[in-house]
Amino acid sequence: LKQGWFSEINGLWPGIAQSLEVEKILYEGQSEYQHVLVLQTKSYGKALVLDGIIQCTEKDEFSYQEMISFLPLCSHPNPKTVLIVGGGDGGVAREVAKFPGVEKIYQVEIDNKVVEVSKQFLPFMAKGFSDPKVNLHIGDGFEFMKQHNNEFDVIITDSSDPVGPAISLFQEPYFALLKKALKPNGIVCCQAGTVWSNLDQVQDTLTHCKSIFPKVAYGVSSVPTYPTGQIGYMLGSLNPETNFNEPLKTFSEDELDKMELRYYNDKIHRASFELPRFAKKSLKL
Ligand code: AAT
């Protein structure tokens, strides 16, 4: 930490780094898989950092966790069984548990240390784990997927960026395994990087997804503490009739308030798939 600032310096986004002023280091340690850091920041609350990359901050995590959950859930006619890959902080489990009709939530996270540290320092997200619908399994998402067939309506890959333990979750064999693990007409949604810093990566993920799923879409939402202030979501459906642009499930203002949604609504859902011209052209969407 240079003069009390954390900078997210990484080869995935060369020459540019987000910085957060740090008031206190709450936790620092090395797990079996990665370096784990929890910071008390000056303006964004608590922050979870893995291998030097910001995973979430208290102030803006809801944008990512709500969108990666509600974009696929609202695009599926009746999601009952959901799998989350990654998401060791518990934030996505917290969001999926809110969705009416979801009966069972399975989660596979590789690093138990992330779960423990989140339970201790980030309870506003880790509370997701205490929902009785959630069954957490510690293990590698890629290996887990090999053992499951025809089981899930929706699979959400809330994974770290394609370095370290998450590399396999961005390659084509993973998308083939996702298809196998889904029930008929199942839907997937994966963290997919942004068009400003990682257009090539988004293009690759899109190509993999397209080769497996008859219907795909790529949406974005704004998350100030992710590189370039946004994050993308790659969606795939086994049902060629799926129209990701038009949510099948919409909620009233009252329902959104009760579910404590602070980012997502049906208008944001539709808008998230509207891409700037340069991105639309290079992704051929
Ligand atoms: N919800 C917060 C955002 C994350 S967390 C990503 C999680 O994926 C981490 O807990 C990490 O331990 C887990 N993970 C990484 N690889 C695997 C794997 N192979 N199997 C299961 N879990 C895995 C994502 C932040 C995105 C950052 C954008 N720059």
XYZ file of C-alpha atoms and ligand atoms in Angstrom:
314
model
C 0.000 0.000 0.000
C 1.513 3.255 -1.155
C 0.661 6.183 1.117
C -2.556 4.556 2.261
C -3.887 3.801 -1.237
C -4.631 0.406 -2.777
C -4.157 0.263 -6.566
C -5.544 -2.548 -8.694
C -2.525 -2.997 -10.951
C -2.962 -6.008 -13.259
C -1.876 -7.143 -16.725
C -5.522 -7.760 -17.657
C -5.919 -3.980 -17.906
C -2.438 -2.688 -18.693
C -1.569 0.916 -18.007
C -4.605 1.764 -15.924
C -5.484 1.064 -12.304
C -8.377 1.838 -10.010
C -7.273 3.144 -6.602
C -9.049 3.177 -3.261
C -7.914 5.117 -0.205
C -7.549 2.673 2.678
C -8.325 3.432 6.307
C -7.462 0.016 7.664
C -6.406 -3.447 6.566
C -8.999 -5.687 8.222
C -7.550 -8.995 7.029
C -4.628 -10.188 4.988
C -3.647 -13.789 4.341
C -2.686 -16.381 1.781
C -5.139 -19.215 1.118
C -4.410 -22.425 -0.736
C -5.503 -20.665 -3.962
C -4.968 -16.925 -3.670
C -3.965 -13.869 -1.681
C -6.963 -12.650 0.345
C -7.301 -9.041 1.493
C -10.150 -7.200 3.218
C -9.879 -3.419 3.384
C -11.797 -0.702 5.169
C -11.781 1.982 2.488
C -12.487 5.657 2.928
C -15.329 6.037 0.421
C -16.521 2.574 -0.658
C -16.880 0.780 2.687
C -15.343 -2.643 3.071
C -13.625 -4.181 0.053
C -12.697 -7.789 -0.769
C -9.544 -8.150 -2.884
C -8.268 -11.499 -4.254
C -4.802 -11.743 -5.818
C -4.752 -7.955 -6.048
C -8.098 -7.714 -7.899
C -11.147 -6.006 -6.375
C -13.992 -8.546 -6.091
C -16.532 -6.269 -4.467
C -16.970 -3.225 -2.268
C -19.743 -2.519 0.198
C -20.963 0.566 -1.654
C -21.443 -0.835 -5.169
C -21.600 -4.664 -4.882
C -25.379 -4.677 -5.308
C -25.140 -3.634 -8.950
C -23.147 -6.746 -9.890
C -24.828 -9.243 -7.544
C -28.368 -8.182 -8.513
C -27.681 -8.075 -12.240
C -25.796 -11.372 -12.548
C -28.718 -13.004 -10.681
C -31.838 -11.267 -11.989
C -30.864 -11.063 -15.690
C -30.946 -14.890 -16.030
C -33.671 -15.555 -13.437
C -36.102 -13.102 -15.045
C -35.340 -14.579 -18.494
C -36.350 -18.105 -17.413
C -40.066 -19.023 -17.273
C -39.879 -20.845 -13.927
C -36.447 -21.215 -12.281
C -36.592 -23.635 -9.349
C -33.090 -25.056 -9.018
C -30.140 -22.705 -9.342
C -26.376 -23.324 -9.260
C -23.845 -20.612 -8.393
C -20.208 -21.184 -9.360
C -17.770 -19.019 -7.357
C -19.367 -16.194 -5.378
C -17.522 -16.959 -2.126
C -18.685 -13.706 -0.533
C -22.322 -14.899 -0.517
C -23.747 -11.871 -2.352
C -25.163 -13.782 -5.322
C -26.727 -16.412 -3.021
C -28.349 -13.517 -1.138
C -29.894 -12.230 -4.392
C -30.956 -15.601 -5.854
C -32.676 -16.500 -2.549
C -34.983 -13.482 -3.044
C -36.408 -14.782 -6.310
C -39.980 -16.094 -5.970
C -40.266 -19.779 -6.835
C -36.583 -20.676 -6.410
C -36.563 -23.807 -4.237
C -32.973 -24.983 -4.142
C -29.711 -23.097 -4.514
C -26.481 -25.037 -4.914
C -23.143 -23.259 -4.816
C -19.620 -24.430 -5.577
C -16.811 -22.134 -4.428
C -13.179 -23.209 -4.689
C -11.802 -21.299 -1.706
C -13.187 -21.876 1.774
C -10.994 -19.030 3.060
C -13.025 -16.518 1.013
C -16.218 -17.863 2.610
C -14.778 -17.712 6.162
C -13.348 -14.229 5.730
C -16.629 -12.982 4.194
C -18.626 -14.414 7.102
C -16.342 -12.598 9.514
C -15.892 -9.233 7.782
C -18.592 -8.941 5.106
C -21.821 -10.162 6.775
C -24.008 -7.965 4.520
C -23.070 -10.352 1.689
C -22.270 -13.559 3.592
C -25.803 -13.537 5.027
C -26.661 -15.211 1.707
C -25.175 -18.431 3.111
C -27.616 -18.565 6.019
C -30.659 -18.882 3.743
C -32.023 -22.428 4.234
C -32.320 -22.906 0.443
C -28.533 -22.590 -0.004
C -26.288 -25.687 -0.122
C -22.609 -24.727 -0.264
C -19.980 -27.111 -1.578
C -16.266 -26.307 -1.469
C -14.524 -27.376 -4.665
C -13.530 -26.450 -8.187
C -16.424 -25.342 -10.367
C -15.071 -27.043 -13.478
C -14.684 -30.419 -11.728
C -18.098 -30.063 -10.055
C -19.758 -29.481 -13.412
C -18.408 -32.752 -14.813
C -20.416 -34.647 -12.186
C -23.808 -33.057 -12.834
C -26.305 -33.771 -15.606
C -29.719 -32.310 -16.319
C -30.059 -30.722 -12.852
C -30.259 -26.938 -12.933
C -32.656 -24.392 -14.440
C -30.152 -21.558 -14.122
C -26.376 -21.600 -13.615
C -24.645 -18.380 -12.577
C -20.872 -18.218 -12.894
C -19.786 -15.533 -10.436
C -16.120 -16.120 -10.998
C -12.994 -14.063 -10.636
C -11.213 -12.871 -13.782
C -9.451 -15.348 -16.124
C -6.230 -15.587 -14.124
C -5.432 -18.189 -11.460
C -8.142 -20.668 -10.392
C -10.827 -19.184 -12.671
C -9.095 -19.664 -16.067
C -10.983 -22.891 -16.866
C -14.331 -21.133 -16.320
C -13.803 -18.967 -19.403
C -12.978 -21.714 -21.906
C -15.181 -23.651 -24.313
C -15.143 -27.023 -22.459
C -16.722 -25.259 -19.486
C -19.640 -24.031 -21.612
C -20.166 -27.581 -22.888
C -20.284 -28.809 -19.272
C -22.755 -26.059 -18.386
C -25.066 -27.270 -21.160
C -24.878 -30.843 -19.862
C -25.637 -29.770 -16.281
C -28.675 -27.710 -17.323
C -32.249 -28.943 -17.535
C -34.059 -28.478 -20.864
C -34.492 -24.768 -21.668
C -31.909 -23.874 -19.001
C -30.082 -20.551 -18.877
C -26.532 -19.558 -17.916
C -25.080 -16.195 -16.941
C -21.331 -15.616 -16.549
C -19.151 -12.714 -15.426
C -17.624 -11.668 -18.734
C -15.376 -8.635 -18.485
C -15.889 -5.292 -20.174
C -15.706 -3.917 -23.689
C -13.338 -1.067 -22.746
C -10.459 -3.043 -21.253
C -11.149 -6.615 -22.384
C -12.952 -6.630 -25.718
C -10.909 -9.648 -26.896
C -11.843 -11.592 -23.795
C -15.523 -10.724 -24.221
C -15.290 -11.771 -27.878
C -13.738 -15.135 -26.901
C -16.340 -15.829 -24.220
C -19.087 -14.909 -26.673
C -17.651 -17.290 -29.280
C -17.543 -20.155 -26.744
C -21.060 -19.428 -25.543
C -22.398 -19.173 -29.116
C -20.874 -22.496 -30.120
C -22.881 -24.236 -27.364
C -26.088 -22.212 -26.861
C -28.637 -21.410 -29.589
C -29.431 -18.055 -27.946
C -26.849 -15.692 -26.435
C -26.726 -12.111 -25.202
C -24.187 -9.796 -23.613
C -25.258 -7.104 -21.165
C -23.466 -4.615 -18.930
C -24.040 -2.731 -15.723
C -22.081 0.012 -14.067
C -19.912 -0.908 -11.085
C -17.617 2.000 -10.184
C -14.928 -0.155 -8.540
C -14.550 -2.663 -11.390
C -12.044 -1.826 -14.143
C -13.446 0.927 -16.412
C -16.433 1.281 -14.085
C -18.520 -1.474 -15.604
C -18.894 -5.239 -15.876
C -20.388 -7.513 -18.509
C -22.679 -10.538 -18.305
C -22.680 -13.331 -20.877
C -26.025 -15.092 -21.111
C -26.858 -18.289 -22.939
C -30.130 -20.191 -23.280
C -30.840 -23.728 -24.461
C -34.231 -22.491 -25.621
C -33.921 -20.790 -29.026
C -37.138 -18.876 -28.271
C -35.591 -17.031 -25.307
C -35.591 -13.273 -25.780
C -33.136 -11.911 -23.208
C -34.181 -8.343 -24.021
C -37.696 -8.867 -22.699
C -37.891 -10.171 -19.103
C -40.535 -12.845 -18.531
C -40.863 -11.800 -14.914
C -41.311 -8.189 -13.897
C -41.782 -6.735 -10.411
C -43.773 -3.747 -9.145
C -41.992 -0.917 -7.282
C -43.445 -2.328 -4.093
C -42.097 -5.813 -4.793
C -38.671 -4.401 -5.708
C -38.626 -2.519 -2.383
C -39.607 -5.626 -0.445
C -36.857 -7.629 -2.135
C -34.452 -4.772 -1.322
C -33.361 -4.439 -4.940
C -31.387 -1.241 -5.406
C -30.215 -1.556 -9.022
C -32.341 -4.003 -10.996
C -35.738 -3.371 -12.517
C -37.240 -4.396 -15.874
C -36.164 -1.144 -17.564
C -32.549 -1.647 -16.451
C -32.847 -5.255 -17.662
C -33.772 -4.149 -21.182
C -31.265 -1.291 -21.206
C -28.348 -3.498 -20.122
C -28.285 -5.160 -23.558
C -28.030 -1.868 -25.447
C -24.366 -1.618 -26.383
C -22.366 1.269 -27.842
C -21.826 0.995 -31.604
C -18.144 0.015 -31.436
C -18.915 -2.899 -29.113
C -21.942 -4.044 -31.113
C -19.863 -4.075 -34.281
C -16.883 -5.962 -32.914
C -19.041 -8.487 -31.095
C -21.371 -8.757 -34.116
C -24.406 -8.633 -31.835
N -19.386 -11.770 -5.926
C -18.105 -11.171 -5.990
C -17.408 -11.313 -7.170
C -16.512 -12.202 -7.591
S -16.033 -13.443 -6.580
C -15.278 -14.677 -7.523
C -15.150 -15.980 -6.732
O -14.835 -17.045 -7.641
C -14.052 -16.011 -5.665
O -14.645 -16.284 -4.418
C -13.117 -17.137 -6.117
O -12.535 -17.852 -5.052
C -14.066 -17.996 -6.926
N -13.445 -18.922 -7.897
C -12.389 -18.691 -8.716
N -12.106 -19.771 -9.463
C -13.022 -20.728 -9.147
C -13.260 -22.066 -9.577
N -12.479 -22.648 -10.506
N -14.301 -22.753 -9.028
C -15.086 -22.178 -8.088
N -14.911 -20.909 -7.641
C -13.892 -20.188 -8.146
C -16.051 -11.968 -8.991
C -15.350 -10.658 -9.145
C -15.149 -10.203 -10.545
C -14.003 -9.222 -10.674
C -14.072 -8.398 -11.890
N -12.853 -7.666 -12.163
